[in-house]
Amino acid sequence: MSEKINVIEQSLKALLEDKDFLPDLKDKTRDQAFKSLVSILSTPNKIHKSFLRIALENGTIVRIPSFRIQHNNTLGPYKGGIRFHPSVSEDEVSNLAKLMTLKNALHEVPFGGGKGGVVINPKDYTPKELNLICKKFVQYNNDILGPDKDIPAPDVGTGDREMDWMMAEYKNTHPGEPYRGSFTGKSIINGGSLGRREATGKGVYFTFRYMMHNFLNDNKQWLEKTDNIFAKTALDHADRKLTMAVQGFGNLGSVGALEAYQCNYLQNQVVAVSDHNVMLYNSDGLDIPALNSYAKEHEGELPTTEKELAANDIKATIQNRDDLLELDVDVLMLAALEDQIHERNMDLIKARMIIEGANAPITEEADEHLSSKGVLIVPDILANAGGGIVSYLEWIQGRETQFYKEEEIYELLFDKMQKTMDTILPQFFGDPFALRQNCYIHSVMKLSTVMYRQGKLY
């Protein structure tokens, strides 16, 4: 992940002149407090790096780098996923841990921010070896994990299987202690929550749908009078067919694409989807349910040949996966990895609205460039919080040993995300800051106020 400009410092500078923010702090004391906040929120509390000792099935011993970074726990226990990917690095995990702190603050989820990573390609290891990697990760971080300390969840390259294995190891190493809330994103039979797999994708699409349908319809007269460039972009795309391309077709992208396909509030037409192999394109719209069914039966892979398409009655042309971002569509949903839109391709982006399902899929330079042109970007901190919110609901269910129905989970999820949108969107469309910066400012304001009230700025 590319180095990010200090969003904490940017946000605090925007707040510094607001006399209603921490009004008790004045003059020199105020300046000192702001310097303290920059220092505290820009750096993680703790960095845990381990080299997991793994005995492979062929008899070889390997040492695998792993990280658990705990950014901030002002609002509650550290919370954030564990990713298994060859590109994992300390800088990447640290940035993602910071994002989790800001995201939980934005959505009023009582957790702090953390993140974990193991530097592997999980496809290179057998199930038995992956099981051992999961156990070792828990063993090496045994003292810092727990339902009231640090609660991991799935991320890229991990899922409910890995969370089940890790929870089981935590249970073994903490006999007689509560364990169900030690990990979230588990399978249902092991105390996971209904709807957890679909939560992030559903939440990503919900933010877009709520903004473009509910909020626009309720505030159309006001928005038409403002000179906000992002309001103009939204209004230009209201009440008409919206072509959409989805990059990434894993849990997030496949669910987000299906939500867009089935939506009765907006006239969506999903014309392209891609995964790590291929892009499928149909100018008349793809059959997303059929593609979802195919992917479920083929380990998440999209069809890659004309024969496979014909056998499943899917009408599409096969194209280069890398061309998806440059398609002439109204909306891009980014559901793959970080840094997909950058300074080398930002001038080729034709979409006027972008939804960030993945974490940090747009670099800082590209974000500023596209925003200056009025491209409306729904940022990751706002859009992809669904998994974290339902992880919180899973954590509550684990403590109470009472479980919600799936429709109750989605109702609670959308209600919480709607409250966030109702707080952020009027501010966003009423001032010159991009939506991302508005979200950061709100998060930093919440964290700063709580830390001040807790006496942590002295």
Short mmCIF file of C-alpha atoms in Angstrom, two decimals, residues 73-452:
data_model
loop_
_atom_site.label_atom_id
_atom_site.label_comp_id
_atom_site.label_asym_id
_atom_site.label_seq_id
_atom_site.Cartn_x
_atom_site.Cartn_y
_atom_site.Cartn_z
CA ASN A 73 -8.41 1.12 22.01
CA THR A 74 -9.96 4.36 23.26
CA LEU A 75 -13.47 3.27 22.28
CA GLY A 76 -13.16 -0.41 23.17
CA PRO A 77 -11.18 -3.60 22.50
CA TYR A 78 -8.99 -3.69 19.41
CA LYS A 79 -10.91 -5.06 16.42
CA GLY A 80 -9.86 -5.94 12.89
CA GLY A 81 -9.30 -8.75 10.43
CA ILE A 82 -6.42 -11.11 9.75
CA ARG A 83 -5.36 -11.39 6.13
CA PHE A 84 -3.34 -14.17 4.50
CA HIS A 85 -1.64 -12.69 1.44
CA PRO A 86 1.90 -12.56 0.01
CA SER A 87 1.84 -8.75 -0.15
CA VAL A 88 1.24 -8.32 3.60
CA SER A 89 3.70 -5.86 5.18
CA GLU A 90 4.03 -3.96 8.43
CA ASP A 91 3.15 -0.64 6.77
CA GLU A 92 0.06 -2.11 5.13
CA VAL A 93 -1.20 -3.72 8.33
CA SER A 94 -0.49 -0.54 10.33
CA ASN A 95 -2.46 1.63 7.87
CA LEU A 96 -5.37 -0.82 7.93
CA ALA A 97 -5.35 -0.89 11.74
CA LYS A 98 -5.61 2.92 11.74
CA LEU A 99 -8.48 2.72 9.26
CA MET A 100 -10.31 0.32 11.59
CA THR A 101 -9.99 2.81 14.47
CA LEU A 102 -11.48 5.56 12.31
CA LYS A 103 -14.15 3.29 10.84
CA ASN A 104 -15.43 2.07 14.20
CA ALA A 105 -15.50 5.65 15.49
CA LEU A 106 -17.46 6.80 12.43
CA HIS A 107 -20.13 4.11 12.78
CA GLU A 108 -20.40 4.31 16.59
CA VAL A 109 -19.17 0.73 17.04
CA PRO A 110 -17.63 0.34 20.53
CA PHE A 111 -14.34 -1.11 19.35
CA GLY A 112 -10.87 0.22 18.72
CA GLY A 113 -8.77 -0.57 15.67
CA GLY A 114 -6.40 -3.44 14.98
CA LYS A 115 -5.27 -5.56 12.06
CA GLY A 116 -3.36 -8.77 11.46
CA GLY A 117 -1.55 -10.35 8.56
CA VAL A 118 0.42 -13.44 7.61
CA VAL A 119 2.77 -13.29 4.62
CA ILE A 120 1.58 -16.32 2.65
CA ASN A 121 -0.43 -17.29 -0.39
CA PRO A 122 -2.91 -19.71 1.23
CA LYS A 123 -3.22 -21.62 -2.06
CA ASP A 124 0.40 -22.77 -1.60
CA TYR A 125 -0.42 -24.66 1.63
CA THR A 126 -2.43 -27.76 2.47
CA PRO A 127 -5.43 -27.55 4.83
CA LYS A 128 -3.37 -29.23 7.55
CA GLU A 129 -0.59 -26.64 7.13
CA LEU A 130 -3.08 -23.77 7.18
CA ASN A 131 -4.59 -25.19 10.33
CA LEU A 132 -1.15 -25.17 11.95
CA ILE A 133 -0.49 -21.59 10.78
CA CYS A 134 -3.76 -20.51 12.42
CA LYS A 135 -2.90 -22.29 15.66
CA LYS A 136 0.59 -20.81 15.73
CA PHE A 137 -0.76 -17.31 15.13
CA VAL A 138 -2.93 -17.66 18.23
CA GLN A 139 -0.09 -19.19 20.27
CA TYR A 140 2.38 -16.46 19.34
CA ASN A 141 -0.18 -13.74 20.17
CA ASN A 142 -1.75 -15.57 23.09
CA ASP A 143 -1.33 -12.79 25.66
CA ILE A 144 -2.79 -9.98 23.57
CA LEU A 145 -5.94 -11.64 22.16
CA GLY A 146 -9.27 -12.10 23.90
CA PRO A 147 -12.96 -11.07 23.92
CA ASP A 148 -12.18 -7.91 25.90
CA LYS A 149 -8.67 -7.27 24.53
CA ASP A 150 -8.34 -7.81 20.78
CA ILE A 151 -10.91 -9.57 18.60
CA PRO A 152 -9.76 -10.64 15.10
CA ALA A 153 -12.04 -11.43 12.15
CA PRO A 154 -11.64 -12.69 8.56
CA ASP A 155 -10.03 -10.60 5.85
CA VAL A 156 -8.41 -11.27 2.47
CA GLY A 157 -7.41 -14.95 2.27
CA THR A 158 -9.24 -16.01 5.44
CA GLY A 159 -12.81 -17.00 6.26
CA ASP A 160 -14.98 -18.79 8.77
CA ARG A 161 -12.81 -21.92 8.61
CA GLU A 162 -9.73 -20.05 9.79
CA MET A 163 -11.70 -18.20 12.49
CA ASP A 164 -13.10 -21.53 13.75
CA TRP A 165 -9.57 -22.95 13.98
CA MET A 166 -8.27 -19.87 15.78
CA MET A 167 -11.15 -19.75 18.24
CA ALA A 168 -10.62 -23.44 19.03
CA GLU A 169 -6.94 -22.80 19.76
CA TYR A 170 -7.82 -19.80 21.93
CA LYS A 171 -10.23 -22.03 23.86
CA ASN A 172 -7.46 -24.63 24.34
CA THR A 173 -5.02 -22.04 25.66
CA HIS A 174 -7.57 -20.32 27.94
CA PRO A 175 -9.39 -23.20 29.68
CA GLY A 176 -12.41 -22.18 31.71
CA GLU A 177 -12.52 -18.65 30.22
CA PRO A 178 -15.15 -17.17 27.87
CA TYR A 179 -14.05 -17.83 24.29
CA ARG A 180 -16.94 -17.33 21.84
CA GLY A 181 -16.20 -13.61 21.51
CA SER A 182 -12.46 -14.10 20.96
CA PHE A 183 -12.93 -14.22 17.16
CA THR A 184 -15.78 -13.14 14.90
CA GLY A 185 -16.67 -14.23 11.40
CA LYS A 186 -16.95 -17.83 12.58
CA SER A 187 -19.22 -20.49 11.12
CA ILE A 188 -22.80 -20.55 12.40
CA ILE A 189 -22.28 -23.85 14.21
CA ASN A 190 -19.35 -22.35 16.11
CA GLY A 191 -21.25 -19.27 17.25
CA GLY A 192 -21.00 -17.12 14.15
CA SER A 193 -23.73 -14.73 13.11
CA LEU A 194 -26.25 -15.24 10.36
CA GLY A 195 -25.58 -12.78 7.56
CA ARG A 196 -21.88 -12.26 8.36
CA ARG A 197 -20.65 -13.48 4.97
CA GLU A 198 -23.00 -11.18 3.07
CA ALA A 199 -22.75 -8.21 5.44
CA THR A 200 -19.89 -6.30 3.82
CA GLY A 201 -21.25 -6.59 0.28
CA LYS A 202 -24.76 -5.69 1.36
CA GLY A 203 -23.46 -2.72 3.34
CA VAL A 204 -21.32 -1.50 0.43
CA TYR A 205 -24.28 -1.40 -1.92
CA PHE A 206 -26.61 0.00 0.76
CA THR A 207 -24.47 3.13 1.18
CA PHE A 208 -24.72 3.81 -2.55
CA ARG A 209 -28.43 3.04 -2.78
CA TYR A 210 -29.28 5.12 0.28
CA MET A 211 -27.35 8.11 -1.02
CA MET A 212 -28.64 7.96 -4.60
CA HIS A 213 -32.25 7.08 -3.77
CA ASN A 214 -33.32 7.92 -0.23
CA PHE A 215 -31.12 10.93 0.50
CA LEU A 216 -31.39 12.47 -2.98
CA ASN A 217 -35.16 12.16 -3.07
CA ASP A 218 -35.56 13.62 0.42
CA ASN A 219 -33.19 16.54 -0.23
CA LYS A 220 -33.50 17.20 -3.95
CA GLN A 221 -34.65 20.82 -3.71
CA TRP A 222 -31.82 21.76 -1.36
CA LEU A 223 -29.22 19.91 -3.43
CA GLU A 224 -30.34 21.62 -6.65
CA LYS A 225 -29.63 25.02 -5.06
CA THR A 226 -26.12 24.22 -3.83
CA ASP A 227 -22.98 24.75 -5.91
CA ASN A 228 -21.35 21.62 -4.45
CA ILE A 229 -19.67 19.75 -7.33
CA PHE A 230 -20.46 16.35 -5.83
CA ALA A 231 -24.15 17.23 -5.50
CA LYS A 232 -24.13 18.03 -9.22
CA THR A 233 -22.60 14.62 -10.00
CA ALA A 234 -25.23 12.84 -7.90
CA LEU A 235 -28.12 14.80 -9.42
CA ASP A 236 -26.82 14.19 -12.95
CA HIS A 237 -27.16 10.46 -12.32
CA ALA A 238 -30.50 10.51 -10.50
CA ASP A 239 -33.61 8.82 -11.91
CA ARG A 240 -31.90 7.16 -14.85
CA LYS A 241 -30.26 3.88 -15.79
CA LEU A 242 -26.85 3.42 -14.18
CA THR A 243 -24.28 1.16 -15.80
CA MET A 244 -21.98 -0.50 -13.29
CA ALA A 245 -18.73 -2.50 -13.35
CA VAL A 246 -17.58 -4.56 -10.38
CA GLN A 247 -13.89 -5.31 -9.85
CA GLY A 248 -13.49 -8.42 -7.69
CA PHE A 249 -15.98 -11.26 -7.41
CA GLY A 250 -15.26 -12.75 -4.01
CA ASN A 251 -17.61 -12.53 -1.03
CA LEU A 252 -17.75 -8.75 -1.26
CA GLY A 253 -18.00 -8.21 -5.01
CA SER A 254 -20.40 -11.07 -5.74
CA VAL A 255 -22.82 -9.95 -3.02
CA GLY A 256 -22.51 -6.27 -3.97
CA ALA A 257 -23.15 -7.09 -7.63
CA LEU A 258 -26.20 -9.18 -6.72
CA GLU A 259 -27.59 -6.39 -4.53
CA ALA A 260 -27.22 -3.96 -7.43
CA TYR A 261 -28.82 -6.46 -9.86
CA GLN A 262 -31.82 -7.06 -7.60
CA CYS A 263 -32.32 -3.46 -6.44
CA ASN A 264 -35.81 -2.10 -7.09
CA TYR A 265 -34.95 1.49 -6.11
CA LEU A 266 -32.31 2.26 -8.74
CA GLN A 267 -32.10 1.31 -12.41
CA ASN A 268 -28.78 -0.56 -12.23
CA GLN A 269 -27.28 -2.50 -15.09
CA VAL A 270 -24.20 -4.50 -14.11
CA VAL A 271 -22.36 -4.73 -17.43
CA ALA A 272 -18.97 -6.05 -16.26
CA VAL A 273 -17.43 -8.11 -13.46
CA SER A 274 -13.88 -9.33 -13.01
CA ASP A 275 -11.76 -11.57 -10.82
CA HIS A 276 -8.03 -12.37 -10.81
CA ASN A 277 -8.38 -14.28 -14.09
CA VAL A 278 -10.81 -12.55 -16.38
CA MET A 279 -13.36 -9.82 -17.07
CA LEU A 280 -16.83 -10.68 -18.34
CA TYR A 281 -18.73 -7.98 -20.24
CA ASN A 282 -22.23 -7.61 -21.64
CA SER A 283 -23.49 -4.16 -22.65
CA ASP A 284 -27.07 -5.34 -22.06
CA GLY A 285 -26.28 -6.43 -18.51
CA LEU A 286 -24.87 -9.64 -17.04
CA ASP A 287 -26.85 -12.43 -15.42
CA ILE A 288 -25.43 -11.93 -11.92
CA PRO A 289 -27.41 -14.75 -10.22
CA ALA A 290 -26.06 -17.20 -12.81
CA LEU A 291 -22.51 -15.96 -12.28
CA ASN A 292 -22.91 -16.25 -8.52
CA SER A 293 -24.12 -19.83 -8.88
CA TYR A 294 -21.18 -20.68 -11.13
CA ALA A 295 -18.66 -19.09 -8.75
CA LYS A 296 -20.06 -21.00 -5.76
CA GLU A 297 -19.55 -24.26 -7.60
CA HIS A 298 -16.03 -23.38 -8.80
CA GLU A 299 -14.21 -22.14 -5.70
CA GLY A 300 -15.16 -18.52 -6.35
CA GLU A 301 -13.85 -18.42 -9.93
CA LEU A 302 -15.67 -16.83 -12.87
CA PRO A 303 -15.99 -18.69 -16.20
CA THR A 304 -12.86 -18.25 -18.29
CA THR A 305 -13.81 -19.90 -21.60
CA GLU A 306 -16.58 -19.61 -24.17
CA LYS A 307 -17.40 -23.26 -23.48
CA GLU A 308 -17.99 -22.60 -19.79
CA LEU A 309 -20.17 -19.61 -20.58
CA ALA A 310 -22.27 -21.56 -23.09
CA ALA A 311 -22.65 -24.54 -20.75
CA ASN A 312 -24.15 -22.25 -18.13
CA ASP A 313 -26.20 -20.15 -20.57
CA ILE A 314 -24.30 -16.98 -19.61
CA LYS A 315 -24.14 -14.32 -22.31
CA ALA A 316 -20.88 -12.38 -22.05
CA THR A 317 -17.65 -11.64 -23.85
CA ILE A 318 -14.35 -12.55 -22.22
CA GLN A 319 -11.95 -9.62 -21.89
CA ASN A 320 -8.75 -8.64 -20.09
CA ARG A 321 -9.41 -8.19 -16.37
CA ASP A 322 -7.25 -5.04 -16.23
CA ASP A 323 -9.49 -3.22 -18.71
CA LEU A 324 -12.47 -3.09 -16.35
CA LEU A 325 -11.39 0.10 -14.57
CA GLU A 326 -11.27 2.04 -17.85
CA LEU A 327 -14.74 1.08 -19.05
CA ASP A 328 -17.19 3.83 -19.97
CA VAL A 329 -19.66 3.17 -17.13
CA ASP A 330 -21.44 5.34 -14.59
CA VAL A 331 -20.36 3.45 -11.48
CA LEU A 332 -17.29 1.46 -10.46
CA MET A 333 -17.51 -0.85 -7.46
CA LEU A 334 -13.98 -1.68 -6.30
CA ALA A 335 -14.05 -4.99 -4.43
CA ALA A 336 -10.55 -6.38 -4.96
CA LEU A 337 -7.34 -5.10 -3.34
CA GLU A 338 -5.74 -1.75 -2.50
CA ASP A 339 -4.09 0.71 -4.90
CA GLN A 340 -6.09 -0.28 -7.98
CA ILE A 341 -6.58 3.30 -9.19
CA HIS A 342 -3.35 5.28 -9.09
CA GLU A 343 -1.44 8.08 -10.79
CA ARG A 344 -0.70 5.89 -13.85
CA ASN A 345 -4.33 5.12 -14.69
CA MET A 346 -6.35 7.88 -12.98
CA ASP A 347 -6.72 9.88 -16.20
CA LEU A 348 -8.25 6.84 -17.89
CA ILE A 349 -11.11 6.48 -15.40
CA LYS A 350 -14.44 7.38 -17.02
CA ALA A 351 -16.85 6.48 -14.19
CA ARG A 352 -18.32 9.48 -12.37
CA MET A 353 -19.13 7.52 -9.21
CA ILE A 354 -16.90 5.03 -7.42
CA ILE A 355 -17.78 2.82 -4.46
CA GLU A 356 -14.84 1.54 -2.41
CA GLY A 357 -15.68 -1.96 -1.23
CA ALA A 358 -12.05 -2.95 -0.72
CA ASN A 359 -9.76 -1.12 1.69
CA ALA A 360 -7.77 1.74 0.13
CA PRO A 361 -8.32 0.80 -3.55
CA ILE A 362 -7.55 4.38 -4.64
CA THR A 363 -4.21 6.03 -3.90
CA GLU A 364 -4.05 9.47 -2.30
CA GLU A 365 -2.91 11.13 -5.54
CA ALA A 366 -5.67 9.51 -7.60
CA ASP A 367 -8.28 10.30 -4.96
CA GLU A 368 -7.42 14.01 -4.98
CA HIS A 369 -7.28 14.09 -8.79
CA LEU A 370 -10.64 12.39 -9.30
CA SER A 371 -12.33 14.39 -6.53
CA SER A 372 -11.13 17.66 -8.11
CA LYS A 373 -13.02 16.62 -11.26
CA GLY A 374 -16.23 16.03 -9.31
CA VAL A 375 -16.02 12.23 -9.25
CA LEU A 376 -18.17 11.13 -6.31
CA ILE A 377 -16.19 8.55 -4.32
CA VAL A 378 -17.96 6.63 -1.55
CA PRO A 379 -14.92 5.80 0.60
CA ASP A 380 -14.04 2.52 2.26
CA ILE A 381 -14.39 3.95 5.78
CA LEU A 382 -18.09 4.61 5.04
CA ALA A 383 -18.99 1.85 2.59
CA ASN A 384 -17.36 -1.36 3.80
CA ALA A 385 -18.18 -1.24 7.51
CA GLY A 386 -20.88 -3.91 7.20
CA GLY A 387 -18.59 -6.76 8.18
CA GLY A 388 -17.35 -4.89 11.23
CA ILE A 389 -20.86 -3.96 12.35
CA VAL A 390 -22.10 -7.54 12.06
CA SER A 391 -18.91 -8.71 13.81
CA TYR A 392 -20.00 -6.50 16.70
CA LEU A 393 -23.46 -8.11 16.61
CA GLU A 394 -21.78 -11.54 16.60
CA TRP A 395 -19.65 -10.51 19.59
CA ILE A 396 -22.80 -9.44 21.47
CA GLN A 397 -24.56 -12.69 20.60
CA GLY A 398 -21.56 -14.67 21.83
CA ARG A 399 -21.66 -12.90 25.19
CA GLU A 400 -25.42 -13.25 25.61
CA THR A 401 -25.66 -16.71 23.96
CA GLN A 402 -28.83 -15.52 22.25
CA PHE A 403 -28.88 -15.24 18.49
CA TYR A 404 -30.63 -12.92 16.06
CA LYS A 405 -32.50 -14.03 12.96
CA GLU A 406 -30.88 -13.15 9.64
CA GLU A 407 -33.48 -10.49 8.82
CA GLU A 408 -32.90 -8.93 12.25
CA ILE A 409 -29.15 -8.75 11.53
CA TYR A 410 -29.71 -6.90 8.25
CA GLU A 411 -32.23 -4.56 9.87
CA LEU A 412 -29.74 -3.65 12.61
CA LEU A 413 -26.93 -3.32 10.04
CA PHE A 414 -28.83 -0.98 7.73
CA ASP A 415 -30.18 1.04 10.65
CA LYS A 416 -26.68 1.73 11.95
CA MET A 417 -25.30 2.55 8.50
CA GLN A 418 -28.28 4.82 7.79
CA LYS A 419 -27.64 6.77 11.00
CA THR A 420 -24.05 7.30 9.89
CA MET A 421 -25.15 8.45 6.44
CA ASP A 422 -27.73 10.82 7.91
CA THR A 423 -24.96 12.40 9.97
CA ILE A 424 -22.33 12.61 7.22
CA LEU A 425 -24.20 13.32 3.97
CA PRO A 426 -25.71 16.74 4.86
CA GLN A 427 -22.25 17.89 5.96
CA PHE A 428 -20.65 16.45 2.82
CA PHE A 429 -23.03 18.08 0.34
CA GLY A 430 -22.87 21.34 2.29
CA ASP A 431 -19.12 21.98 2.32
CA PRO A 432 -16.13 21.69 -0.07
CA PHE A 433 -14.54 18.60 1.48
CA ALA A 434 -14.73 15.26 -0.30
CA LEU A 435 -16.77 12.52 1.37
CA ARG A 436 -13.67 10.71 2.59
CA GLN A 437 -12.36 13.79 4.39
CA ASN A 438 -15.77 14.42 5.94
CA CYS A 439 -15.74 10.89 7.36
CA TYR A 440 -12.21 11.28 8.71
CA ILE A 441 -13.08 14.60 10.35
CA HIS A 442 -16.11 13.09 12.07
CA SER A 443 -14.11 10.08 13.30
CA VAL A 444 -11.22 12.18 14.58
CA MET A 445 -13.64 14.53 16.31
CA LYS A 446 -15.27 11.58 18.12
CA LEU A 447 -11.95 10.02 19.15
CA SER A 448 -10.45 13.35 20.23
CA THR A 449 -13.44 14.24 22.37
CA VAL A 450 -13.46 10.88 24.12
CA MET A 451 -9.70 10.98 24.76
CA TYR A 452 -9.98 14.50 26.14
#
